[in-house]
Coordinates of N, CA and C and ligand atoms in Angstrom, one line a residue:
M1 N 2.2 -14.0 -1.0 CA 1.4 -15.2 -1.3 C 0.1 -15.2 -0.5
G2 N -1.0 -15.3 -1.2 CA -2.3 -15.3 -0.5 C -2.6 -14.0 0.1
V3 N -1.9 -12.9 -0.3 CA -2.2 -11.6 0.3 C -3.4 -11.1 -0.5
R4 N -4.5 -10.8 0.2 CA -5.7 -10.4 -0.4 C -5.8 -8.8 -0.3
V5 N -5.8 -8.2 -1.4 CA -5.9 -6.7 -1.4 C -7.0 -6.2 -2.3
I6 N -7.9 -5.4 -1.7 CA -8.9 -4.7 -2.4 C -8.5 -3.2 -2.5
A7 N -8.3 -2.7 -3.7 CA -7.8 -1.3 -3.8 C -9.0 -0.4 -4.2
I8 N -9.1 0.7 -3.4 CA -10.2 1.6 -3.7 C -9.6 3.0 -3.9
D9 N -9.7 3.5 -5.1 CA -9.2 4.9 -5.4 C -10.3 5.8 -5.8
G10 N -10.1 7.1 -5.6 CA -11.1 8.1 -6.0 C -10.8 9.4 -5.4
P11 N -11.4 10.5 -5.9 CA -11.2 11.8 -5.4 C -11.8 12.1 -4.1
A12 N -11.5 13.2 -3.5 CA -12.1 13.6 -2.2 C -13.6 13.6 -2.3
G13 N -14.2 13.1 -1.2 CA -15.7 13.1 -1.1 C -16.4 12.1 -2.0
S14 N -15.6 11.1 -2.6 CA -16.3 10.2 -3.5 C -16.9 9.0 -2.7
G15 N -16.6 9.0 -1.4 CA -17.2 8.0 -0.5 C -16.2 6.8 -0.2
K16 N -15.0 7.0 -0.5 CA -14.0 5.9 -0.4 C -13.9 5.3 1.0
S17 N -13.8 6.3 2.0 CA -13.6 5.8 3.4 C -14.7 4.9 4.0
T18 N -15.9 5.4 3.8 CA -17.0 4.6 4.4 C -17.2 3.3 3.6
L19 N -17.0 3.4 2.3 CA -17.1 2.2 1.5 C -16.0 1.2 1.9
A20 N -14.8 1.7 2.0 CA -13.7 0.7 2.3 C -14.0 0.1 3.7
Q21 N -14.4 0.8 4.6 CA -14.7 0.2 5.9 C -15.8 -0.8 5.8
A22 N -16.9 -0.5 5.1 CA -18.0 -1.5 5.0 C -17.5 -2.8 4.3
V23 N -16.7 -2.6 3.2 CA -16.2 -3.8 2.5 C -15.3 -4.6 3.4
A24 N -14.5 -3.9 4.1 CA -13.5 -4.6 5.0 C -14.3 -5.4 6.1
D25 N -15.3 -4.8 6.6 CA -16.1 -5.5 7.6 C -16.8 -6.8 7.1
R26 N -17.3 -6.7 5.8 CA -17.9 -7.8 5.2 C -16.9 -8.9 5.0
L27 N -15.7 -8.6 4.6 CA -14.7 -9.6 4.3 C -13.8 -10.0 5.5
G28 N -14.1 -9.4 6.6 CA -13.2 -9.7 7.8 C -11.8 -9.3 7.6
L29 N -11.6 -8.2 6.9 CA -10.3 -7.6 6.7 C -10.2 -6.3 7.4
E30 N -8.9 -5.8 7.5 CA -8.8 -4.5 8.1 C -8.7 -3.5 6.9
C31 N -8.9 -2.2 7.2 CA -8.9 -1.2 6.2 C -7.9 -0.1 6.5
L32 N -7.2 0.3 5.4 CA -6.1 1.3 5.6 C -6.5 2.6 4.8
D33 N -6.6 3.7 5.5 CA -6.9 5.0 4.9 C -5.6 5.7 4.7
T34 N -5.1 5.6 3.4 CA -3.8 6.1 3.1 C -3.8 7.7 3.1
G35 N -4.9 8.3 2.8 CA -5.0 9.7 2.9 C -4.7 10.2 4.3
A36 N -5.1 9.4 5.3 CA -4.8 9.8 6.7 C -3.3 9.9 6.9
M37 N -2.6 9.0 6.2 CA -1.1 9.0 6.4 C -0.5 10.3 5.8
Y38 N -1.0 10.7 4.6 CA -0.5 12.0 4.0 C -0.9 13.1 4.9
R39 N -2.1 13.1 5.4 CA -2.5 14.1 6.4 C -1.7 14.1 7.6
A40 N -1.3 13.0 8.1 CA -0.4 12.9 9.3 C 0.9 13.6 9.0
V41 N 1.5 13.4 7.9 CA 2.8 14.0 7.5 C 2.6 15.5 7.5
A42 N 1.5 16.0 6.8 CA 1.2 17.4 6.7 C 1.1 18.0 8.1
F43 N 0.4 17.3 9.0 CA 0.2 17.7 10.4 C 1.5 17.8 11.1
A44 N 2.4 16.9 10.9 CA 3.7 16.9 11.6 C 4.6 18.0 11.1
V45 N 4.5 18.3 9.8 CA 5.3 19.4 9.2 C 4.8 20.7 9.8
L46 N 3.5 20.9 9.9 CA 3.0 22.2 10.5 C 3.3 22.3 11.9
R47 N 3.2 21.2 12.6 CA 3.5 21.1 14.1 C 4.9 21.5 14.4
A48 N 5.8 21.1 13.5 CA 7.2 21.4 13.7 C 7.6 22.8 13.2
G49 N 6.6 23.5 12.7 CA 6.8 24.9 12.3 C 7.4 24.9 10.9
G50 N 7.3 23.8 10.1 CA 7.9 23.7 8.8 C 6.9 24.3 7.7
D51 N 7.5 24.4 6.5 CA 6.7 24.9 5.4 C 6.4 23.7 4.5
P52 N 5.1 23.4 4.3 CA 4.7 22.2 3.6 C 5.3 22.1 2.2
S53 N 5.7 23.2 1.6 CA 6.2 23.2 0.3 C 7.8 23.0 0.3
D54 N 8.3 22.9 1.5 CA 9.8 22.7 1.6 C 9.9 21.1 1.5
D55 N 10.3 20.7 0.3 CA 10.3 19.2 0.0 C 11.3 18.4 0.9
D56 N 12.5 19.0 1.1 CA 13.4 18.3 1.9 C 13.0 18.1 3.3
F57 N 12.4 19.2 3.9 CA 11.9 19.1 5.2 C 10.7 18.1 5.3
A58 N 9.8 18.2 4.4 CA 8.6 17.3 4.5 C 9.1 15.8 4.3
A59 N 10.1 15.6 3.5 CA 10.6 14.2 3.3 C 11.3 13.7 4.6
A60 N 12.0 14.6 5.2 CA 12.7 14.2 6.5 C 11.6 13.9 7.5
V61 N 10.6 14.6 7.6 CA 9.5 14.4 8.6 C 8.9 13.0 8.3
A62 N 8.6 12.8 7.0 CA 7.9 11.5 6.6 C 8.8 10.3 7.0
R63 N 10.1 10.4 6.9 CA 11.0 9.3 7.2 C 11.1 9.0 8.7
T64 N 10.9 10.1 9.4 CA 11.2 9.9 10.9 C 10.0 9.8 11.8
I65 N 8.8 10.2 11.3 CA 7.7 10.2 12.2 C 7.1 8.8 12.4
D66 N 6.5 8.6 13.5 CA 5.8 7.4 13.8 C 4.3 7.7 13.6
V67 N 3.7 7.0 12.6 CA 2.3 7.2 12.3 C 1.5 5.9 12.5
N68 N 0.4 6.0 13.3 CA -0.4 4.8 13.5 C -1.8 5.2 13.2
V69 N -2.4 4.6 12.1 CA -3.7 4.9 11.7 C -4.7 3.8 11.9
D70 N -4.5 3.0 12.9 CA -5.4 1.9 13.2 C -6.6 2.3 14.1
A71 N -7.6 1.5 14.0 CA -8.8 1.7 14.9 C -9.4 3.1 14.9
G72 N -9.5 3.6 13.7 CA -10.2 4.9 13.5 C -9.5 6.1 14.2
Q73 N -8.3 5.9 14.7 CA -7.6 6.9 15.4 C -6.3 7.2 14.7
V74 N -5.8 8.4 14.7 CA -4.6 8.7 14.0 C -3.6 9.2 15.1
L75 N -2.5 8.5 15.3 CA -1.5 8.9 16.3 C -0.3 9.3 15.5
V76 N 0.2 10.5 15.8 CA 1.4 11.0 15.1 C 2.5 11.2 16.2
D77 N 3.5 10.4 16.3 CA 4.5 10.4 17.3 C 3.8 10.4 18.7
G78 N 2.8 9.5 18.8 CA 2.1 9.3 20.1 C 1.0 10.4 20.4
V79 N 0.9 11.4 19.6 CA -0.1 12.5 19.8 C -1.3 12.1 19.0
D80 N -2.5 12.2 19.7 CA -3.7 12.0 19.0 C -4.1 13.1 18.0
A81 N -4.0 12.9 16.7 CA -4.2 13.9 15.7 C -5.5 13.6 14.9
T82 N -6.3 12.8 15.4 CA -7.5 12.3 14.7 C -8.4 13.5 14.2
V83 N -8.6 14.4 15.0 CA -9.5 15.6 14.7 C -8.7 16.6 13.8
E84 N -7.5 16.9 14.3 CA -6.7 17.9 13.6 C -6.3 17.6 12.1
I85 N -6.1 16.3 11.8 CA -5.7 16.0 10.4 C -6.9 16.3 9.5
R86 N -8.1 16.5 10.0 CA -9.2 16.8 9.1 C -9.5 18.3 9.1
G87 N -8.7 19.1 9.8 CA -9.0 20.5 9.9 C -8.5 21.3 8.8
P88 N -8.8 22.6 8.7 CA -8.5 23.5 7.6 C -7.1 23.6 7.3
S89 N -6.2 23.7 8.3 CA -4.8 23.9 8.0 C -4.2 22.7 7.3
V90 N -4.5 21.5 7.8 CA -4.0 20.3 7.1 C -4.7 20.2 5.7
D91 N -5.9 20.5 5.6 CA -6.6 20.5 4.3 C -5.8 21.3 3.3
R92 N -5.3 22.5 3.7 CA -4.6 23.4 2.8 C -3.2 22.8 2.5
A93 N -2.6 22.2 3.4 CA -1.2 21.8 3.3 C -1.0 20.4 2.6
V94 N -2.0 19.5 2.7 CA -1.8 18.1 2.4 C -1.5 17.9 0.9
S95 N -2.1 18.6 0.0 CA -1.8 18.4 -1.4 C -0.4 18.6 -1.8
L96 N 0.2 19.6 -1.1 CA 1.6 19.9 -1.3 C 2.5 18.8 -0.9
V97 N 2.2 18.3 0.3 CA 3.0 17.2 0.9 C 2.8 15.9 0.0
A98 N 1.6 15.7 -0.5 CA 1.3 14.5 -1.2 C 1.9 14.6 -2.6
A99 N 2.3 15.7 -3.1 CA 2.9 15.9 -4.4 C 4.4 15.6 -4.3
N100 N 4.9 15.5 -3.1 CA 6.3 15.3 -2.9 C 6.8 13.8 -3.1
P101 N 7.6 13.6 -4.2 CA 7.9 12.2 -4.5 C 8.6 11.4 -3.4
E102 N 9.4 12.1 -2.6 CA 10.1 11.4 -1.5 C 9.1 11.0 -0.4
V103 N 8.2 11.9 -0.1 CA 7.2 11.6 0.9 C 6.4 10.4 0.4
R104 N 6.0 10.4 -0.9 CA 5.2 9.2 -1.4 C 6.0 7.9 -1.3
A105 N 7.3 8.0 -1.7 CA 8.1 6.8 -1.7 C 8.1 6.2 -0.3
E106 N 8.3 7.0 0.7 CA 8.3 6.6 2.1 C 7.0 6.0 2.5
L107 N 5.9 6.7 2.2 CA 4.6 6.2 2.7 C 4.2 4.9 1.9
V108 N 4.6 4.8 0.7 CA 4.2 3.6 -0.1 C 4.9 2.3 0.6
V109 N 6.1 2.5 1.0 CA 6.8 1.4 1.7 C 6.0 1.0 3.0
R110 N 5.6 2.0 3.7 CA 4.8 1.8 4.9 C 3.5 1.1 4.7
Q111 N 2.9 1.5 3.6 CA 1.5 0.9 3.2 C 1.7 -0.5 2.9
R112 N 2.7 -0.9 2.1 CA 2.9 -2.3 1.7 C 3.2 -3.1 2.9
E113 N 4.0 -2.5 3.8 CA 4.4 -3.2 5.1 C 3.1 -3.5 5.9
W114 N 2.3 -2.5 6.0 CA 1.0 -2.6 6.8 C 0.2 -3.8 6.3
V115 N 0.1 -3.9 5.0 CA -0.7 -5.0 4.4 C 0.0 -6.3 4.5
R116 N 1.3 -6.4 4.4 CA 2.1 -7.6 4.5 C 1.9 -8.2 5.9
R117 N 2.0 -7.3 6.9 CA 1.8 -7.8 8.3 C 0.5 -8.4 8.6
R118 N -0.5 -7.9 7.9 CA -1.9 -8.4 8.1 C -2.3 -9.5 7.1
G119 N -1.5 -9.8 6.2 CA -1.9 -10.7 5.1 C -2.9 -10.2 4.2
G120 N -3.2 -8.9 4.1 CA -4.1 -8.4 3.2 C -4.9 -7.2 3.8
G121 N -5.8 -6.6 3.1 CA -6.6 -5.5 3.6 C -7.3 -4.8 2.5
V122 N -8.2 -3.9 2.9 CA -8.9 -3.0 2.0 C -8.1 -1.7 2.1
V123 N -7.6 -1.2 1.0 CA -6.7 0.0 1.0 C -7.3 1.0 0.1
E124 N -7.5 2.2 0.7 CA -8.1 3.3 -0.1 C -7.2 4.5 -0.2
G125 N -7.2 5.2 -1.4 CA -6.4 6.3 -1.6 C -6.5 6.9 -3.0
R126 N -5.4 7.2 -3.6 CA -5.4 7.8 -5.0 C -4.6 6.9 -6.0
D127 N -3.6 6.3 -5.4 CA -2.6 5.5 -6.3 C -2.5 4.1 -5.9
I128 N -3.5 3.6 -5.2 CA -3.4 2.2 -4.7 C -3.4 1.2 -5.8
G129 N -4.3 1.3 -6.8 CA -4.4 0.4 -7.9 C -3.3 0.6 -9.0
T130 N -2.7 1.9 -9.0 CA -1.7 2.2 -10.0 C -0.3 1.9 -9.5
V131 N 0.0 2.2 -8.3 CA 1.4 2.2 -7.8 C 1.6 1.3 -6.6
V132 N 0.7 1.4 -5.6 CA 1.0 0.7 -4.3 C 0.7 -0.8 -4.5
F133 N -0.5 -1.2 -5.0 CA -0.8 -2.6 -5.2 C -1.4 -2.8 -6.6
P134 N -0.5 -2.7 -7.7 CA -1.0 -2.9 -9.0 C -1.6 -4.3 -9.3
D135 N -1.2 -5.3 -8.4 CA -1.8 -6.6 -8.6 C -2.9 -7.0 -7.6
A136 N -3.6 -5.9 -7.1 CA -4.7 -6.1 -6.2 C -5.8 -7.0 -6.8
E137 N -6.4 -7.8 -6.0 CA -7.4 -8.8 -6.5 C -8.6 -8.0 -7.1
V138 N -9.0 -7.0 -6.5 CA -10.1 -6.1 -7.0 C -9.6 -4.7 -6.9
K139 N -9.9 -3.9 -8.1 CA -9.5 -2.5 -8.1 C -10.8 -1.7 -8.4
V140 N -11.1 -0.8 -7.6 CA -12.3 0.0 -7.8 C -11.9 1.5 -7.9
H141 N -12.4 2.1 -8.9 CA -12.2 3.6 -9.1 C -13.5 4.3 -9.0
L142 N -13.6 5.0 -7.8 CA -14.9 5.7 -7.5 C -14.9 7.1 -8.2
V143 N -16.0 7.4 -8.7 CA -16.2 8.8 -9.2 C -17.6 9.2 -8.7
A144 N -17.8 10.6 -8.6 CA -19.1 11.1 -8.3 C -19.1 12.6 -8.7
D145 N -20.2 13.1 -9.1 CA -20.4 14.4 -9.4 C -19.8 15.4 -8.3
P146 N -19.0 16.4 -8.7 CA -18.4 17.2 -7.7 C -19.4 17.9 -6.7
A147 N -20.6 18.3 -7.2 CA -21.5 18.9 -6.4 C -22.0 18.0 -5.3
V148 N -22.2 16.7 -5.7 CA -22.7 15.7 -4.8 C -21.6 15.4 -3.7
R149 N -20.4 15.4 -4.2 CA -19.2 15.1 -3.3 C -19.2 16.2 -2.2
A150 N -19.4 17.4 -2.6 CA -19.3 18.6 -1.7 C -20.4 18.4 -0.7
Q151 N -21.6 18.1 -1.2 CA -22.8 17.9 -0.3 C -22.5 16.9 0.8
R152 N -22.0 15.7 0.3 CA -21.7 14.6 1.2 C -20.7 15.0 2.3
R153 N -19.7 15.7 1.9 CA -18.7 16.2 2.9 C -19.3 17.1 4.0
V154 N -20.2 18.0 3.5 CA -20.8 18.9 4.5 C -21.7 18.1 5.4
D155 N -22.5 17.2 4.8 CA -23.5 16.4 5.6 C -22.7 15.6 6.6
Q156 N -21.6 15.0 6.2 CA -20.7 14.2 7.1 C -20.1 14.9 8.2
S157 N -19.6 16.1 7.9 CA -18.9 16.9 9.0 C -19.9 17.5 9.9
G158 N -21.1 17.8 9.3 CA -22.2 18.3 10.2 C -21.8 19.7 10.7
T159 N -20.8 20.3 10.1 CA -20.3 21.6 10.7 C -21.4 22.7 10.7
P160 N -21.8 23.2 9.5 CA -22.8 24.2 9.7 C -24.2 23.5 9.7
P161 N -25.0 23.9 10.7 CA -26.4 23.3 10.7 C -27.1 23.6 9.5
P162 N -27.9 22.6 8.9 CA -28.6 22.8 7.7 C -29.5 24.1 7.7
E163 N -30.0 24.4 8.9 CA -30.9 25.6 9.0 C -30.1 26.9 8.8
G164 N -28.8 26.8 8.9 CA -28.0 28.0 8.8 C -27.9 28.8 10.1
A165 N -28.4 28.2 11.2 CA -28.4 28.9 12.5 C -26.9 28.8 13.0
G166 N -26.4 29.9 13.5 CA -25.1 29.9 14.1 C -24.0 29.8 13.0
G167 N -22.9 30.5 13.3 CA -21.8 30.4 12.4 C -22.0 31.4 11.2
G168 N -23.2 31.8 11.0 CA -23.5 32.7 9.9 C -23.5 32.1 8.5
R169 N -23.1 30.9 8.4 CA -23.1 30.3 7.1 C -24.3 29.4 6.8
T170 N -24.9 29.6 5.7 CA -26.0 28.7 5.3 C -25.4 27.4 4.8
Y171 N -26.3 26.5 4.7 CA -25.9 25.1 4.2 C -25.3 25.3 2.8
D172 N -26.0 26.1 1.9 CA -25.5 26.2 0.5 C -24.2 26.9 0.5
E173 N -24.0 27.9 1.4 CA -22.6 28.5 1.4 C -21.5 27.5 1.8
A174 N -21.9 26.7 2.7 CA -20.9 25.7 3.2 C -20.6 24.8 2.0
V175 N -21.6 24.3 1.3 CA -21.4 23.4 0.2 C -20.6 24.0 -0.8
E176 N -20.8 25.3 -1.1 CA -20.1 26.0 -2.1 C -18.6 26.1 -1.8
S177 N -18.3 26.4 -0.5 CA -16.9 26.6 -0.1 C -16.2 25.2 -0.1
V178 N -16.9 24.2 0.3 CA -16.3 22.9 0.2 C -16.1 22.4 -1.2
A179 N -17.0 22.8 -2.1 CA -16.9 22.5 -3.5 C -15.7 23.1 -4.1
E180 N -15.4 24.3 -3.7 CA -14.2 25.0 -4.2 C -12.9 24.3 -3.7
D181 N -12.9 24.0 -2.5 CA -11.7 23.3 -1.9 C -11.5 21.9 -2.6
I182 N -12.6 21.2 -2.8 CA -12.5 19.9 -3.5 C -12.0 20.1 -4.9
A183 N -12.5 21.1 -5.6 CA -12.1 21.3 -7.0 C -10.6 21.6 -7.0
R184 N -10.1 22.4 -6.1 CA -8.7 22.8 -6.0 C -7.8 21.6 -5.7
R185 N -8.3 20.7 -4.8 CA -7.5 19.5 -4.5 C -7.5 18.5 -5.6
D186 N -8.7 18.4 -6.3 CA -8.8 17.5 -7.4 C -7.8 17.9 -8.5
R187 N -7.7 19.2 -8.7 CA -6.8 19.7 -9.7 C -5.3 19.4 -9.4
I188 N -5.0 19.6 -8.2 CA -3.6 19.3 -7.7 C -3.3 17.8 -7.8
D189 N -4.2 17.0 -7.2 CA -4.0 15.6 -7.1 C -4.0 14.9 -8.5
S190 N -4.7 15.4 -9.5 CA -4.7 14.7 -10.7 C -3.8 15.3 -11.8
T191 N -3.2 16.4 -11.5 CA -2.2 16.9 -12.4 C -0.8 16.9 -11.9
R192 N -0.5 16.4 -10.7 CA 0.8 16.4 -10.2 C 1.7 15.3 -10.9
Q193 N 3.0 15.5 -10.9 CA 3.9 14.6 -11.6 C 3.9 13.2 -10.9
A194 N 4.0 13.2 -9.6 CA 4.2 12.0 -8.8 C 2.8 11.3 -8.6
S195 N 2.7 10.1 -9.2 CA 1.5 9.3 -8.9 C 0.2 10.1 -8.9
P196 N -0.2 10.7 -10.0 CA -1.5 11.5 -10.1 C -2.6 10.5 -10.0
L197 N -3.8 11.0 -9.6 CA -5.0 10.2 -9.5 C -5.4 9.8 -10.9
L198 N -5.3 8.5 -11.3 CA -5.6 8.0 -12.6 C -6.4 6.7 -12.4
K199 N -7.2 6.4 -13.4 CA -7.8 5.0 -13.3 C -6.7 4.0 -13.6
A200 N -6.6 3.0 -12.7 CA -5.6 2.0 -12.9 C -6.1 1.0 -14.0
P201 N -5.1 0.4 -14.7 CA -5.5 -0.7 -15.6 C -6.2 -1.8 -14.8
G202 N -7.3 -2.2 -15.4 CA -8.1 -3.3 -14.7 C -9.0 -2.8 -13.6
A203 N -9.0 -1.5 -13.4 CA -10.0 -1.0 -12.3 C -11.4 -0.8 -12.9
V204 N -12.3 -1.1 -12.0 CA -13.7 -1.0 -12.4 C -14.2 0.4 -11.9
V205 N -14.8 1.2 -12.8 CA -15.2 2.5 -12.4 C -16.7 2.4 -11.9
I206 N -16.9 3.0 -10.7 CA -18.2 3.0 -10.1 C -18.6 4.5 -9.9
D207 N -19.6 4.9 -10.5 CA -20.1 6.3 -10.3 C -21.2 6.3 -9.2
T208 N -20.8 6.9 -8.1 CA -21.7 6.8 -7.0 C -22.7 8.0 -6.9
T209 N -22.7 8.8 -7.9 CA -23.6 10.0 -7.9 C -25.1 9.6 -7.6
E210 N -25.6 8.6 -8.2 CA -27.0 8.3 -8.1 C -27.2 7.0 -7.3
L211 N -26.1 6.5 -6.7 CA -26.2 5.2 -5.9 C -26.3 5.5 -4.5
T212 N -27.1 4.7 -3.8 CA -27.1 4.8 -2.3 C -25.8 4.1 -1.8
F213 N -25.5 4.3 -0.6 CA -24.3 3.7 0.0 C -24.4 2.2 -0.1
D214 N -25.6 1.6 0.3 CA -25.7 0.2 0.2 C -25.5 -0.4 -1.2
E215 N -26.0 0.3 -2.1 CA -25.9 -0.1 -3.5 C -24.4 -0.2 -3.9
T216 N -23.7 0.8 -3.5 CA -22.3 0.9 -3.8 C -21.5 -0.3 -3.2
V217 N -21.8 -0.6 -1.9 CA -21.2 -1.7 -1.2 C -21.5 -3.0 -2.0
E218 N -22.8 -3.1 -2.4 CA -23.2 -4.4 -3.1 C -22.4 -4.5 -4.4
Q219 N -22.2 -3.4 -5.1 CA -21.5 -3.5 -6.4 C -20.1 -4.0 -6.2
V220 N -19.4 -3.5 -5.1 CA -18.0 -3.9 -4.9 C -18.0 -5.4 -4.4
M221 N -19.0 -5.8 -3.6 CA -19.0 -7.1 -3.1 C -19.2 -8.1 -4.3
R222 N -20.0 -7.7 -5.3 CA -20.1 -8.5 -6.5 C -18.8 -8.7 -7.2
L223 N -18.0 -7.7 -7.2 CA -16.7 -7.8 -7.9 C -15.8 -8.7 -7.1
V224 N -15.9 -8.7 -5.8 CA -15.1 -9.5 -4.9 C -15.5 -11.0 -5.1
Ligands
LIG301 O1 -8.5 11.1 0.8 P1 -8.0 12.3 1.6 O2 -8.8 13.6 1.2 O3 -7.9 12.2 3.1 O4 -6.5 12.6 1.1 C1 -5.7 13.6 1.6 C2 -4.7 14.0 0.5 O5 -3.7 13.0 0.3 C3 -5.3 14.4 -0.8 O6 -4.7 15.6 -1.2 C4 -4.8 13.3 -1.7 C5 -3.6 12.7 -1.1 N1 -3.5 11.3 -1.2 C6 -2.6 10.8 -2.1 O7 -2.0 11.6 -2.8 N2 -2.4 9.5 -2.3 C7 -3.1 8.6 -1.5 N3 -2.9 7.3 -1.7 C8 -4.0 9.1 -0.6 C9 -4.2 10.4 -0.5

């Protein structure tokens, strides 16, 4: 009752996280990055020396770990994994873990609990409007051109300097490699059996390819 949920779904690099945070700030709500929870499970599986495609193992890890994703920090069983969950090994493993129905079932329970305790929130992911909160007050489905998403990811991580100095990779090469990784994850995330990324009934599609960040925030605030 009176639980206010704003659901934001979309593919990697569509700008969900920054948007969700800005909307949450405007509304005085907290924001939950559910992708960080799937990443935390992948991190814990790798850390335990497990194989991310071993479904029983990953499910057991999901049920037993302590994950805390508040305040921009990700703690996995008390270990600060904020940086590592965005690293290349977790990037490679996370789609496998997120395709596991038992892992999903466990995390969905935790996500609903997180929102219930706070009386609401801005929740971002892939299945928020379809599965986790089908009755959310506002549902947003973000899309953006894949090349633009790759560029934003590289700009955000700041990994290779745009000048191409150091590391031997030019900016364009970095964008290309990120674009390949995004395309691979999009394919897995939208074709998997368990809760694929789909537009939820009632979701409003916002294409951010040609929008500035502020324009995107304004569009969502109008829906609210
Ligand atoms: O948004 P992200 O890139 O941090 O998400 C990491 C992975 O988790 C990605 O492969 C999609 C998956 N994911 C999911 O399946 N369901 C969610 N609600 C959130 C993320």
